GROMACS .gro file of C-alpha atoms in nm:
model
  200
    1MET     CA    1   0.005  -0.012   0.004
    2LYS     CA    2   0.113   0.339  -0.083
    3LEU     CA    3  -0.010   0.670   0.126
    4TYR     CA    4   0.046   0.999  -0.003
    5TYR     CA    5   0.092   1.220   0.240
    6VAL     CA    6   0.177   1.572   0.396
    7PRO     CA    7   0.275   1.626   0.745
    8MET     CA    8   0.004   1.848   0.995
    9THR     CA    9  -0.281   1.759   0.742
   10ARG     CA   10  -0.581   1.511   0.735
   11SER     CA   11  -0.343   1.246   0.606
   12ASN     CA   12  -0.244   1.212   0.951
   13ARG     CA   13  -0.563   1.008   0.978
   14PRO     CA   14  -0.488   0.686   0.756
   15ARG     CA   15  -0.123   0.706   0.867
   16TRP     CA   16  -0.220   0.647   1.239
   17MET     CA   17  -0.428   0.396   1.129
   18LEU     CA   18  -0.196   0.201   0.939
   19GLU     CA   19   0.040   0.233   1.258
   20GLU     CA   20  -0.241   0.123   1.462
   21LEU     CA   21  -0.288  -0.193   1.244
   22GLY     CA   22   0.073  -0.262   1.195
   23ALA     CA   23   0.028  -0.300   0.844
   24PRO     CA   24   0.311  -0.239   0.621
   25TYR     CA   25   0.287   0.052   0.376
   26GLU     CA   26   0.484   0.299   0.189
   27LEU     CA   27   0.457   0.670   0.273
   28VAL     CA   28   0.482   0.911  -0.013
   29ARG     CA   29   0.568   1.248   0.097
   30LEU     CA   30   0.451   1.520  -0.118
   31ASP     CA   31   0.556   1.880  -0.076
   32PRO     CA   32   0.270   2.118  -0.221
   33LYS     CA   33   0.529   2.401  -0.205
   34LYS     CA   34   0.683   2.235  -0.494
   35GLY     CA   35   0.342   2.160  -0.696
   36ASP     CA   36   0.401   1.768  -0.627
   37ASN     CA   37   0.014   1.748  -0.554
   38LYS     CA   38  -0.063   1.895  -0.889
   39THR     CA   39   0.132   1.666  -1.090
   40PRO     CA   40  -0.036   1.508  -1.393
   41GLU     CA   41   0.065   1.154  -1.203
   42TYR     CA   42  -0.074   1.262  -0.863
   43LEU     CA   43  -0.402   1.420  -1.029
   44ALA     CA   44  -0.482   1.097  -1.202
   45ILE     CA   45  -0.486   0.939  -0.832
   46ASN     CA   46  -0.668   1.220  -0.681
   47PRO     CA   47  -0.813   1.490  -0.913
   48THR     CA   48  -0.877   1.748  -0.622
   49GLY     CA   49  -0.504   1.757  -0.575
   50LYS     CA   50  -0.531   1.723  -0.177
   51VAL     CA   51  -0.395   1.431   0.050
   52PRO     CA   52  -0.437   1.197   0.158
   53SER     CA   53  -0.469   0.929  -0.092
   54LEU     CA   54  -0.419   0.538  -0.068
   55VAL     CA   55  -0.323   0.299  -0.340
   56ASP     CA   56  -0.381  -0.049  -0.262
   57GLY     CA   57  -0.346  -0.275  -0.565
   58ASP     CA   58  -0.635  -0.237  -0.785
   59VAL     CA   59  -0.798  -0.001  -0.533
   60THR     CA   60  -0.705   0.405  -0.508
   61MET     CA   61  -0.914   0.631  -0.312
   62PHE     CA   62  -0.889   0.954  -0.116
   63GLU     CA   63  -1.069   1.113   0.185
   64SER     CA   64  -0.923   1.044   0.510
   65ALA     CA   65  -1.216   0.895   0.686
   66ALA     CA   66  -1.313   0.668   0.389
   67ILE     CA   67  -0.944   0.531   0.395
   68VAL     CA   68  -0.945   0.478   0.757
   69ALA     CA   69  -1.307   0.293   0.738
   70TYR     CA   70  -1.174   0.086   0.463
   71LEU     CA   71  -0.877  -0.020   0.620
   72GLY     CA   72  -1.077  -0.088   0.923
   73ASP     CA   73  -1.244  -0.355   0.708
   74LYS     CA   74  -0.970  -0.481   0.514
   75PHE     CA   75  -0.811  -0.585   0.832
   76GLY     CA   76  -1.107  -0.690   1.031
   77GLU     CA   77  -0.916  -0.909   1.234
   78ARG     CA   78  -0.756  -0.624   1.393
   79ARG     CA   79  -1.090  -0.508   1.538
   80LEU     CA   80  -1.044  -0.157   1.508
   81ALA     CA   81  -1.374  -0.161   1.316
   82PRO     CA   82  -1.695  -0.344   1.447
   83SER     CA   83  -1.812  -0.644   1.259
   84PHE     CA   84  -2.067  -0.636   1.004
   85GLY     CA   85  -2.406  -0.718   1.201
   86SER     CA   86  -2.244  -0.606   1.535
   87PRO     CA   87  -2.475  -0.384   1.733
   88ASP     CA   88  -2.167  -0.139   1.770
   89ARG     CA   89  -2.158  -0.087   1.388
   90ALA     CA   90  -2.420   0.165   1.398
   91ALA     CA   91  -2.259   0.348   1.644
   92TYR     CA   92  -1.928   0.352   1.476
   93TYR     CA   93  -2.077   0.491   1.166
   94GLN     CA   94  -2.229   0.744   1.370
   95TRP     CA   95  -1.890   0.850   1.495
   96LEU     CA   96  -1.723   0.861   1.145
   97PHE     CA   97  -1.968   1.078   0.995
   98PHE     CA   98  -1.984   1.307   1.329
   99GLY     CA   99  -1.615   1.358   1.329
  100MET     CA  100  -1.611   1.491   0.961
  101THR     CA  101  -1.917   1.698   0.978
  102THR     CA  102  -2.055   1.806   1.318
  103LEU     CA  103  -1.729   1.829   1.473
  104GLU     CA  104  -1.468   1.909   1.225
  105GLN     CA  105  -1.635   2.178   1.037
  106PRO     CA  106  -1.672   2.420   1.332
  107VAL     CA  107  -1.328   2.358   1.420
  108SER     CA  108  -1.185   2.410   1.080
  109LEU     CA  109  -1.413   2.724   1.060
  110TYR     CA  110  -1.288   2.883   1.395
  111ALA     CA  111  -0.912   2.802   1.289
  112LYS     CA  112  -0.954   2.973   0.983
  113HIS     CA  113  -1.079   3.303   1.155
  114SER     CA  114  -0.864   3.294   1.440
  115SER     CA  115  -0.540   3.193   1.305
  116THR     CA  116  -0.498   3.053   0.953
  117LEU     CA  117  -0.635   3.329   0.739
  118PRO     CA  118  -0.429   3.665   0.683
  119PRO     CA  119  -0.559   3.908   0.959
  120GLU     CA  120  -0.732   4.095   0.718
  121LYS     CA  121  -0.982   3.831   0.615
  122ARG     CA  122  -1.045   3.711   0.949
  123VAL     CA  123  -1.424   3.799   1.070
  124ALA     CA  124  -1.459   3.793   1.458
  125GLU     CA  125  -1.833   3.724   1.420
  126VAL     CA  126  -1.769   3.381   1.209
  127ALA     CA  127  -1.502   3.285   1.472
  128ASP     CA  128  -1.739   3.323   1.764
  129ASP     CA  129  -2.026   3.142   1.563
  130ALA     CA  130  -1.792   2.874   1.491
  131LYS     CA  131  -1.646   2.835   1.860
  132ALA     CA  132  -2.060   2.801   1.966
  133GLY     CA  133  -2.073   2.512   1.714
  134VAL     CA  134  -1.772   2.347   1.842
  135GLU     CA  135  -1.940   2.376   2.201
  136ARG     CA  136  -2.248   2.234   2.070
  137ALA     CA  137  -2.042   1.948   1.886
  138LEU     CA  138  -1.824   1.877   2.211
  139ALA     CA  139  -2.170   1.797   2.415
  140PRO     CA  140  -2.210   1.414   2.276
  141LEU     CA  141  -1.846   1.365   2.317
  142ASP     CA  142  -1.830   1.466   2.688
  143LYS     CA  143  -2.118   1.250   2.752
  144THR     CA  144  -1.997   0.920   2.598
  145LEU     CA  145  -1.660   0.981   2.718
  146ALA     CA  146  -1.785   1.041   3.070
  147ALA     CA  147  -1.836   0.683   3.108
  148ARG     CA  148  -1.557   0.509   2.896
  149ASP     CA  149  -1.204   0.561   2.781
  150TRP     CA  150  -1.281   0.540   2.416
  151LEU     CA  151  -1.619   0.587   2.206
  152LEU     CA  152  -1.715   0.252   2.141
  153GLY     CA  153  -1.576   0.100   2.473
  154PRO     CA  154  -1.240  -0.072   2.315
  155PHE     CA  155  -1.042   0.180   2.121
  156SER     CA  156  -1.141   0.180   1.745
  157ALA     CA  157  -1.097   0.354   1.403
  158ALA     CA  158  -1.384   0.593   1.508
  159ASP     CA  159  -1.138   0.727   1.763
  160ILE     CA  160  -0.849   0.771   1.489
  161VAL     CA  161  -1.122   1.005   1.320
  162VAL     CA  162  -1.288   1.181   1.577
  163GLY     CA  163  -0.961   1.207   1.796
  164ALA     CA  164  -0.753   1.399   1.520
  165THR     CA  165  -1.000   1.681   1.532
  166VAL     CA  166  -1.052   1.643   1.914
  167LEU     CA  167  -0.666   1.703   1.930
  168TRP     CA  168  -0.688   1.996   1.658
  169ALA     CA  169  -0.954   2.110   1.894
  170SER     CA  170  -0.716   2.093   2.190
  171GLY     CA  171  -0.420   2.288   2.016
  172LEU     CA  172  -0.695   2.566   1.958
  173LYS     CA  173  -0.745   2.571   2.318
  174LEU     CA  174  -1.099   2.513   2.247
  175LEU     CA  175  -1.139   2.224   2.496
  176GLU     CA  176  -1.075   2.436   2.824
  177GLY     CA  177  -1.385   2.361   3.051
  178HIS     CA  178  -1.384   2.000   2.936
  179PRO     CA  179  -1.160   1.819   3.151
  180GLY     CA  180  -1.278   1.501   3.042
  181LEU     CA  181  -1.182   1.557   2.682
  182LEU     CA  182  -0.878   1.683   2.780
  183ALA     CA  183  -0.789   1.345   2.931
  184TYR     CA  184  -0.921   1.180   2.606
  185ALA     CA  185  -0.673   1.396   2.418
  186LYS     CA  186  -0.381   1.284   2.641
  187ARG     CA  187  -0.503   0.897   2.607
  188LEU     CA  188  -0.477   0.941   2.227
  189LYS     CA  189  -0.160   1.128   2.235
  190GLU     CA  190   0.016   0.846   2.469
  191ARG     CA  191  -0.068   0.557   2.208
  192PRO     CA  192   0.251   0.456   2.059
  193ALA     CA  193   0.093   0.415   1.701
  194PHE     CA  194   0.003   0.779   1.703
  195GLN     CA  195   0.355   0.861   1.827
  196ARG     CA  196   0.505   0.656   1.541
  197SER     CA  197   0.250   0.846   1.280
  198ARG     CA  198   0.401   1.157   1.377
  199LYS     CA  199   0.764   1.082   1.323
  200ASP     CA  200   0.901   1.224   0.990
   0.00000   0.00000   0.00000
């Protein structure tokens, strides 16, 4: 398998997943500053020109959560995805989609209007609205993680998809007042596979 990757992007998710699985893979680093993601060869793999992308034999795909879910099913024996027909499968789907929509969207918007956009393009009201959206998104996580260490009980791919954005939110100081989620973020960062996935 080949994972096309740029550090500190959403491609961290599938890299973390591959490390959790202990699956062999080749990490193909792209440098957007050099236009590596805009070459005809890469655009044939991912027409958006973004990362991540995964090539696994005849399978070529993009979108970080989709890659994580694919890997969870491909390596089902590693038990990072609930088996088909399991009662936990519905909750697994719920958290995967929650992570990419309900949670990531306001975190991303807040990041843009609080730090990543040039100052003249930031809109304080947008940042405030996004921060309120993050707070609403954190409520179900607070409730779920008050009773367990991980979203489904045992650690799963859902914790990678949701956890990556929780860690982003933590870096933006959006978890203040949420001690349970700060503890969750600490548990995520302590995982050896997470630490390996950050080594460049």
